[in-house]
Short mmCIF file of C-alpha atoms in Angstrom, two decimals:
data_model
loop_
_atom_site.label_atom_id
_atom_site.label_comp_id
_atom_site.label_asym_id
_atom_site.label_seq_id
_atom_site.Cartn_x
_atom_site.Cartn_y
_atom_site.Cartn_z
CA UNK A 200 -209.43 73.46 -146.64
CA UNK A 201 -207.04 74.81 -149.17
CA UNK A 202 -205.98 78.57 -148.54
CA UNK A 203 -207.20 80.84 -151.76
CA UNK A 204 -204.56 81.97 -154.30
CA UNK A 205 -204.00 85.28 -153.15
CA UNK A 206 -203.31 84.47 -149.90
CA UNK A 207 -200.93 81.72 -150.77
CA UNK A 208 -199.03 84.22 -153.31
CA UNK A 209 -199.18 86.74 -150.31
CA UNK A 210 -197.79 83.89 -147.96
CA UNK A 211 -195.21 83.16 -150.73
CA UNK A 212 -193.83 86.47 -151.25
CA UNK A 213 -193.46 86.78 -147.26
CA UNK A 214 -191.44 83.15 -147.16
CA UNK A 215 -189.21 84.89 -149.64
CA UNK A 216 -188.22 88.23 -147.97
CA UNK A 217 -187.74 85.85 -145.27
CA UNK A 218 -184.94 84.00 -147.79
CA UNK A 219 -187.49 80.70 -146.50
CA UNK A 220 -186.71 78.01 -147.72
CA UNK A 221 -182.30 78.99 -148.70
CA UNK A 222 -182.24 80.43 -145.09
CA UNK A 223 -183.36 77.36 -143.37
CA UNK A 224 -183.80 74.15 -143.20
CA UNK A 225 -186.43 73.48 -140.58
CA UNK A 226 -189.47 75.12 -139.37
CA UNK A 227 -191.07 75.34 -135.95
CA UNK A 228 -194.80 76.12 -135.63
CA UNK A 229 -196.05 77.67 -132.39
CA UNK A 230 -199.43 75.94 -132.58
CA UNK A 231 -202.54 77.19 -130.13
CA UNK A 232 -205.12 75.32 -132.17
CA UNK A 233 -206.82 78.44 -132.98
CA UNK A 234 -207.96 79.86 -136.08
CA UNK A 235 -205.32 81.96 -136.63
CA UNK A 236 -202.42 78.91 -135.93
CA UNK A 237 -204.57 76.76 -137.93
CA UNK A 238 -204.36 78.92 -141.29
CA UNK A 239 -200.69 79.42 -140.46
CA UNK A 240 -200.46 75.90 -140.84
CA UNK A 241 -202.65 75.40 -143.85
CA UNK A 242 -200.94 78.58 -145.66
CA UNK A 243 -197.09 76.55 -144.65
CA UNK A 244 -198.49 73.36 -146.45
CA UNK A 245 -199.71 74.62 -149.10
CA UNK A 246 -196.47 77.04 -149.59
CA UNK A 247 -194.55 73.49 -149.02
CA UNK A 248 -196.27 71.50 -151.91
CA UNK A 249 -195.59 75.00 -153.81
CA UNK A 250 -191.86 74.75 -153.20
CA UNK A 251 -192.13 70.68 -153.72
CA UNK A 252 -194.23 70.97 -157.57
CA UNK A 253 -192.08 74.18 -158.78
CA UNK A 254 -188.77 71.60 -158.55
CA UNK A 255 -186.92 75.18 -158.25
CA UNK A 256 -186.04 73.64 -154.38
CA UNK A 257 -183.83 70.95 -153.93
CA UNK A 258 -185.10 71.25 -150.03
CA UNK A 259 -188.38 71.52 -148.68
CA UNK A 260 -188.10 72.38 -145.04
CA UNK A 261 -189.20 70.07 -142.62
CA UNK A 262 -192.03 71.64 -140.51
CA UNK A 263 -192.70 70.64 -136.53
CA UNK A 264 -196.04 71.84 -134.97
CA UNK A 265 -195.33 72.48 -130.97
CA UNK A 266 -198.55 72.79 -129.33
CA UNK A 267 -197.74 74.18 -125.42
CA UNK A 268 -200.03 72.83 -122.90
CA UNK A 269 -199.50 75.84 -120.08
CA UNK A 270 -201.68 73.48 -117.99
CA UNK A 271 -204.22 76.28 -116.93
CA UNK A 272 -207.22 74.69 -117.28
CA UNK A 273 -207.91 70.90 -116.51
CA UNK A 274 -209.13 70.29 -120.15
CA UNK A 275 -206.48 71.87 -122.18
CA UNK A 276 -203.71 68.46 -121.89
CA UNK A 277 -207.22 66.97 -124.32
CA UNK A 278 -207.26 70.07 -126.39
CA UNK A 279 -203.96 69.67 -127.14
CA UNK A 280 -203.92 66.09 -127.82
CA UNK A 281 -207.26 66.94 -130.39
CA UNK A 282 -205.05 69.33 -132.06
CA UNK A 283 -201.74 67.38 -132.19
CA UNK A 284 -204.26 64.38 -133.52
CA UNK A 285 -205.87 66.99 -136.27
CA UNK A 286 -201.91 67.90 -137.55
CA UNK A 287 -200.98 64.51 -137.61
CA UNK A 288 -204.05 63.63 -139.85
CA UNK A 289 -203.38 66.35 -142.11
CA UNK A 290 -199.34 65.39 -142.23
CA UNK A 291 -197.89 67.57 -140.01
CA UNK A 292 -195.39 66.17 -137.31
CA UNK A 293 -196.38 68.00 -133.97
CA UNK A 294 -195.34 67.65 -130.61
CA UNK A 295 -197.35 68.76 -127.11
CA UNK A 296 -194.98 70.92 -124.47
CA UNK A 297 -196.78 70.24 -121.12
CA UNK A 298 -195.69 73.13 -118.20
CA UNK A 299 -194.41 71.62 -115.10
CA UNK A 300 -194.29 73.98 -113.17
CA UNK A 301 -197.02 76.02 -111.24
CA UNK A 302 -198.14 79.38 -112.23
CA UNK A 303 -197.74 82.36 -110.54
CA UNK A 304 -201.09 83.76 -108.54
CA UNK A 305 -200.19 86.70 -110.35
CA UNK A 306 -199.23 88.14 -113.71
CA UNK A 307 -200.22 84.58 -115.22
CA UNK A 308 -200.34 85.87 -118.99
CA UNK A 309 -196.62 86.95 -118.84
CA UNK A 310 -195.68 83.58 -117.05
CA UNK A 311 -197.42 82.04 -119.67
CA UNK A 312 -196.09 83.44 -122.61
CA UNK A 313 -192.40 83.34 -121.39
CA UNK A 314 -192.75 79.51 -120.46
CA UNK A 315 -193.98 79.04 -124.18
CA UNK A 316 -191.83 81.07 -125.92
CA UNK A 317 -189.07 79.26 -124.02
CA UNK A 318 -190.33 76.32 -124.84
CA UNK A 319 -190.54 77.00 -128.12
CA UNK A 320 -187.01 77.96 -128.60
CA UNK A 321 -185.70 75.14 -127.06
CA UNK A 322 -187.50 73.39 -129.41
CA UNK A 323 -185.74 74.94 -132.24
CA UNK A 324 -182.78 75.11 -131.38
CA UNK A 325 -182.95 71.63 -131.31
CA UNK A 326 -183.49 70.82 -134.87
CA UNK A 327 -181.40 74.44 -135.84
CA UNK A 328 -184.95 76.02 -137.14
CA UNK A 329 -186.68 78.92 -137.18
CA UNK A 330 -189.61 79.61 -134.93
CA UNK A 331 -192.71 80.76 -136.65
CA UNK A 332 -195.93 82.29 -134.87
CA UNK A 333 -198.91 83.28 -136.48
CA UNK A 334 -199.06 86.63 -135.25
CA UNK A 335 -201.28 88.82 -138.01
CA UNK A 336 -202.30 92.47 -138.40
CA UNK A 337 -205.02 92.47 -136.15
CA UNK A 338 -202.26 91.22 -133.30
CA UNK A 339 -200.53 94.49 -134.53
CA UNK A 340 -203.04 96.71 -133.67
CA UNK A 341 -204.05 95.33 -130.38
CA UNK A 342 -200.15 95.96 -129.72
CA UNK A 343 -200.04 99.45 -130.57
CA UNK A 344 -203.33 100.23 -129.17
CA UNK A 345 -202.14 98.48 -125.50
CA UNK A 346 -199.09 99.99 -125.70
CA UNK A 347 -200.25 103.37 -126.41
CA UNK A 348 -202.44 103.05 -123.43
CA UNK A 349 -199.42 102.65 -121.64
CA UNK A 350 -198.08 105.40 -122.35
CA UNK A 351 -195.30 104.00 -125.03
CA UNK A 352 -192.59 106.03 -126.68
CA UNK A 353 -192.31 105.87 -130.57
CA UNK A 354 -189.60 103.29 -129.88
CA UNK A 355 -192.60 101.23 -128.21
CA UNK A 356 -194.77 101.96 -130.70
CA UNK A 357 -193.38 100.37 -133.49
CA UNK A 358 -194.85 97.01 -132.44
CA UNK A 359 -193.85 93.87 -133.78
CA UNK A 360 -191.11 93.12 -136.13
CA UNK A 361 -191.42 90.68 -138.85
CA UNK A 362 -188.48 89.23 -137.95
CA UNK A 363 -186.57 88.79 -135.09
CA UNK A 364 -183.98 87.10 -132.83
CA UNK A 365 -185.75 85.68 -129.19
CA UNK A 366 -183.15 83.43 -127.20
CA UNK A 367 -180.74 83.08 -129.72
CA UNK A 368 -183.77 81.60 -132.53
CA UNK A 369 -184.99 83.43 -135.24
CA UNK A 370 -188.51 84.41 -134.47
CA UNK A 371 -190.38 84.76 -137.93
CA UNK A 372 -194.45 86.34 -138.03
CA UNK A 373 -194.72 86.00 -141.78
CA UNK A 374 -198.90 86.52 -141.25
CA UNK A 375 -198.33 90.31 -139.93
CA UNK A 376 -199.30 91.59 -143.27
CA UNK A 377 -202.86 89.25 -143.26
CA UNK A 378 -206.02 89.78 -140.87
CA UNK A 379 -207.42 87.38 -138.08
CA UNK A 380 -210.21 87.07 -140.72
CA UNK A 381 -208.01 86.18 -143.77
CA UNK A 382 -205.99 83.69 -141.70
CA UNK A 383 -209.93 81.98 -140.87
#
């Protein structure tokens, strides 16, 4: 399903303050299989034919879908594998991560997220792209509000950046400025 207009002009706009595509030449997509990863993908495609029909682009960036399999649950290696089928149907080169290693008895979320944001670096830094998550406002707000509940300073408070460097990659969340529901 094609994204609506708005959100692809919304999308568009965000690419650009970015300086997507003149800043780079590749894209990685950190890709759960969710709804929210899903319309990340559907917004980049349809932003790609954009670039690709407007012949104001001599490059369209290549896009790679990483789907991390954090090997928590014995069906998730055939989730991923569904998904990484469902990108490649709708043209979109993607690649499954598996964990090796064991998780922690504790703190499991944090292990989890480090692994895959590790992961997903390497990844880029392989093909010299950006990393792109589909973080959105409702993300935001769960952030603030957990981090307030910690007891956060303003510096905590200020929640996710649009932008920003992780292991030497630059970490893009153009989908801050959209809801869970919009991304749907």
């Amino acid at each position: 399903m094609k994204p609506n207009q708005d959100l692809c002009r919304r999308f568009a706009e965000a690419m650009a303050e970015r300086q997507l595509p003149q800043s780079s030449r590749a894209i990685i997509l950190a890709v759960s299989g969710g709804a929210d990863s899903l319309g990340l993908v559907a917004l980049i495609q349809s932003w790609r034919h954009a670039l690709a029909t407007s012949h104001h682009h001599n490059t369209i960036p290549m896009v790679k879908a990483i789907i991390v399999d954090h090997g928590l649950r014995a069906e998730a290696a055939a989730e991923a594998k569904y998904v990484e089928n469902m990108l490649a149907s709708a043209g979109i080169t993607a690649k499954r991560l598996a964990i090796a290693e064991k998780p922690p008895r504790h703190g499991v979320s944090e292990w989890a997220r480090q692994h895959r944001y590790q992961y997903l670096a390497a990844e880029a830094m392989k093909h010299d792209a950006v990393l792109m998550t589909a973080h959105h406002l409702d993300d935001q707000l769960e952030t603030v509000e957990m981090r307030l509940a910690k007891g956060s300073g303003l510096r905590g408070l200020a929640a996710m950046k649009t932008e920003t460097g992780y292991l030497g990659v630059r970490l893009i969340r153009p989908c801050l400025g959209f809801t869970k529901s919009e991304l749907a």
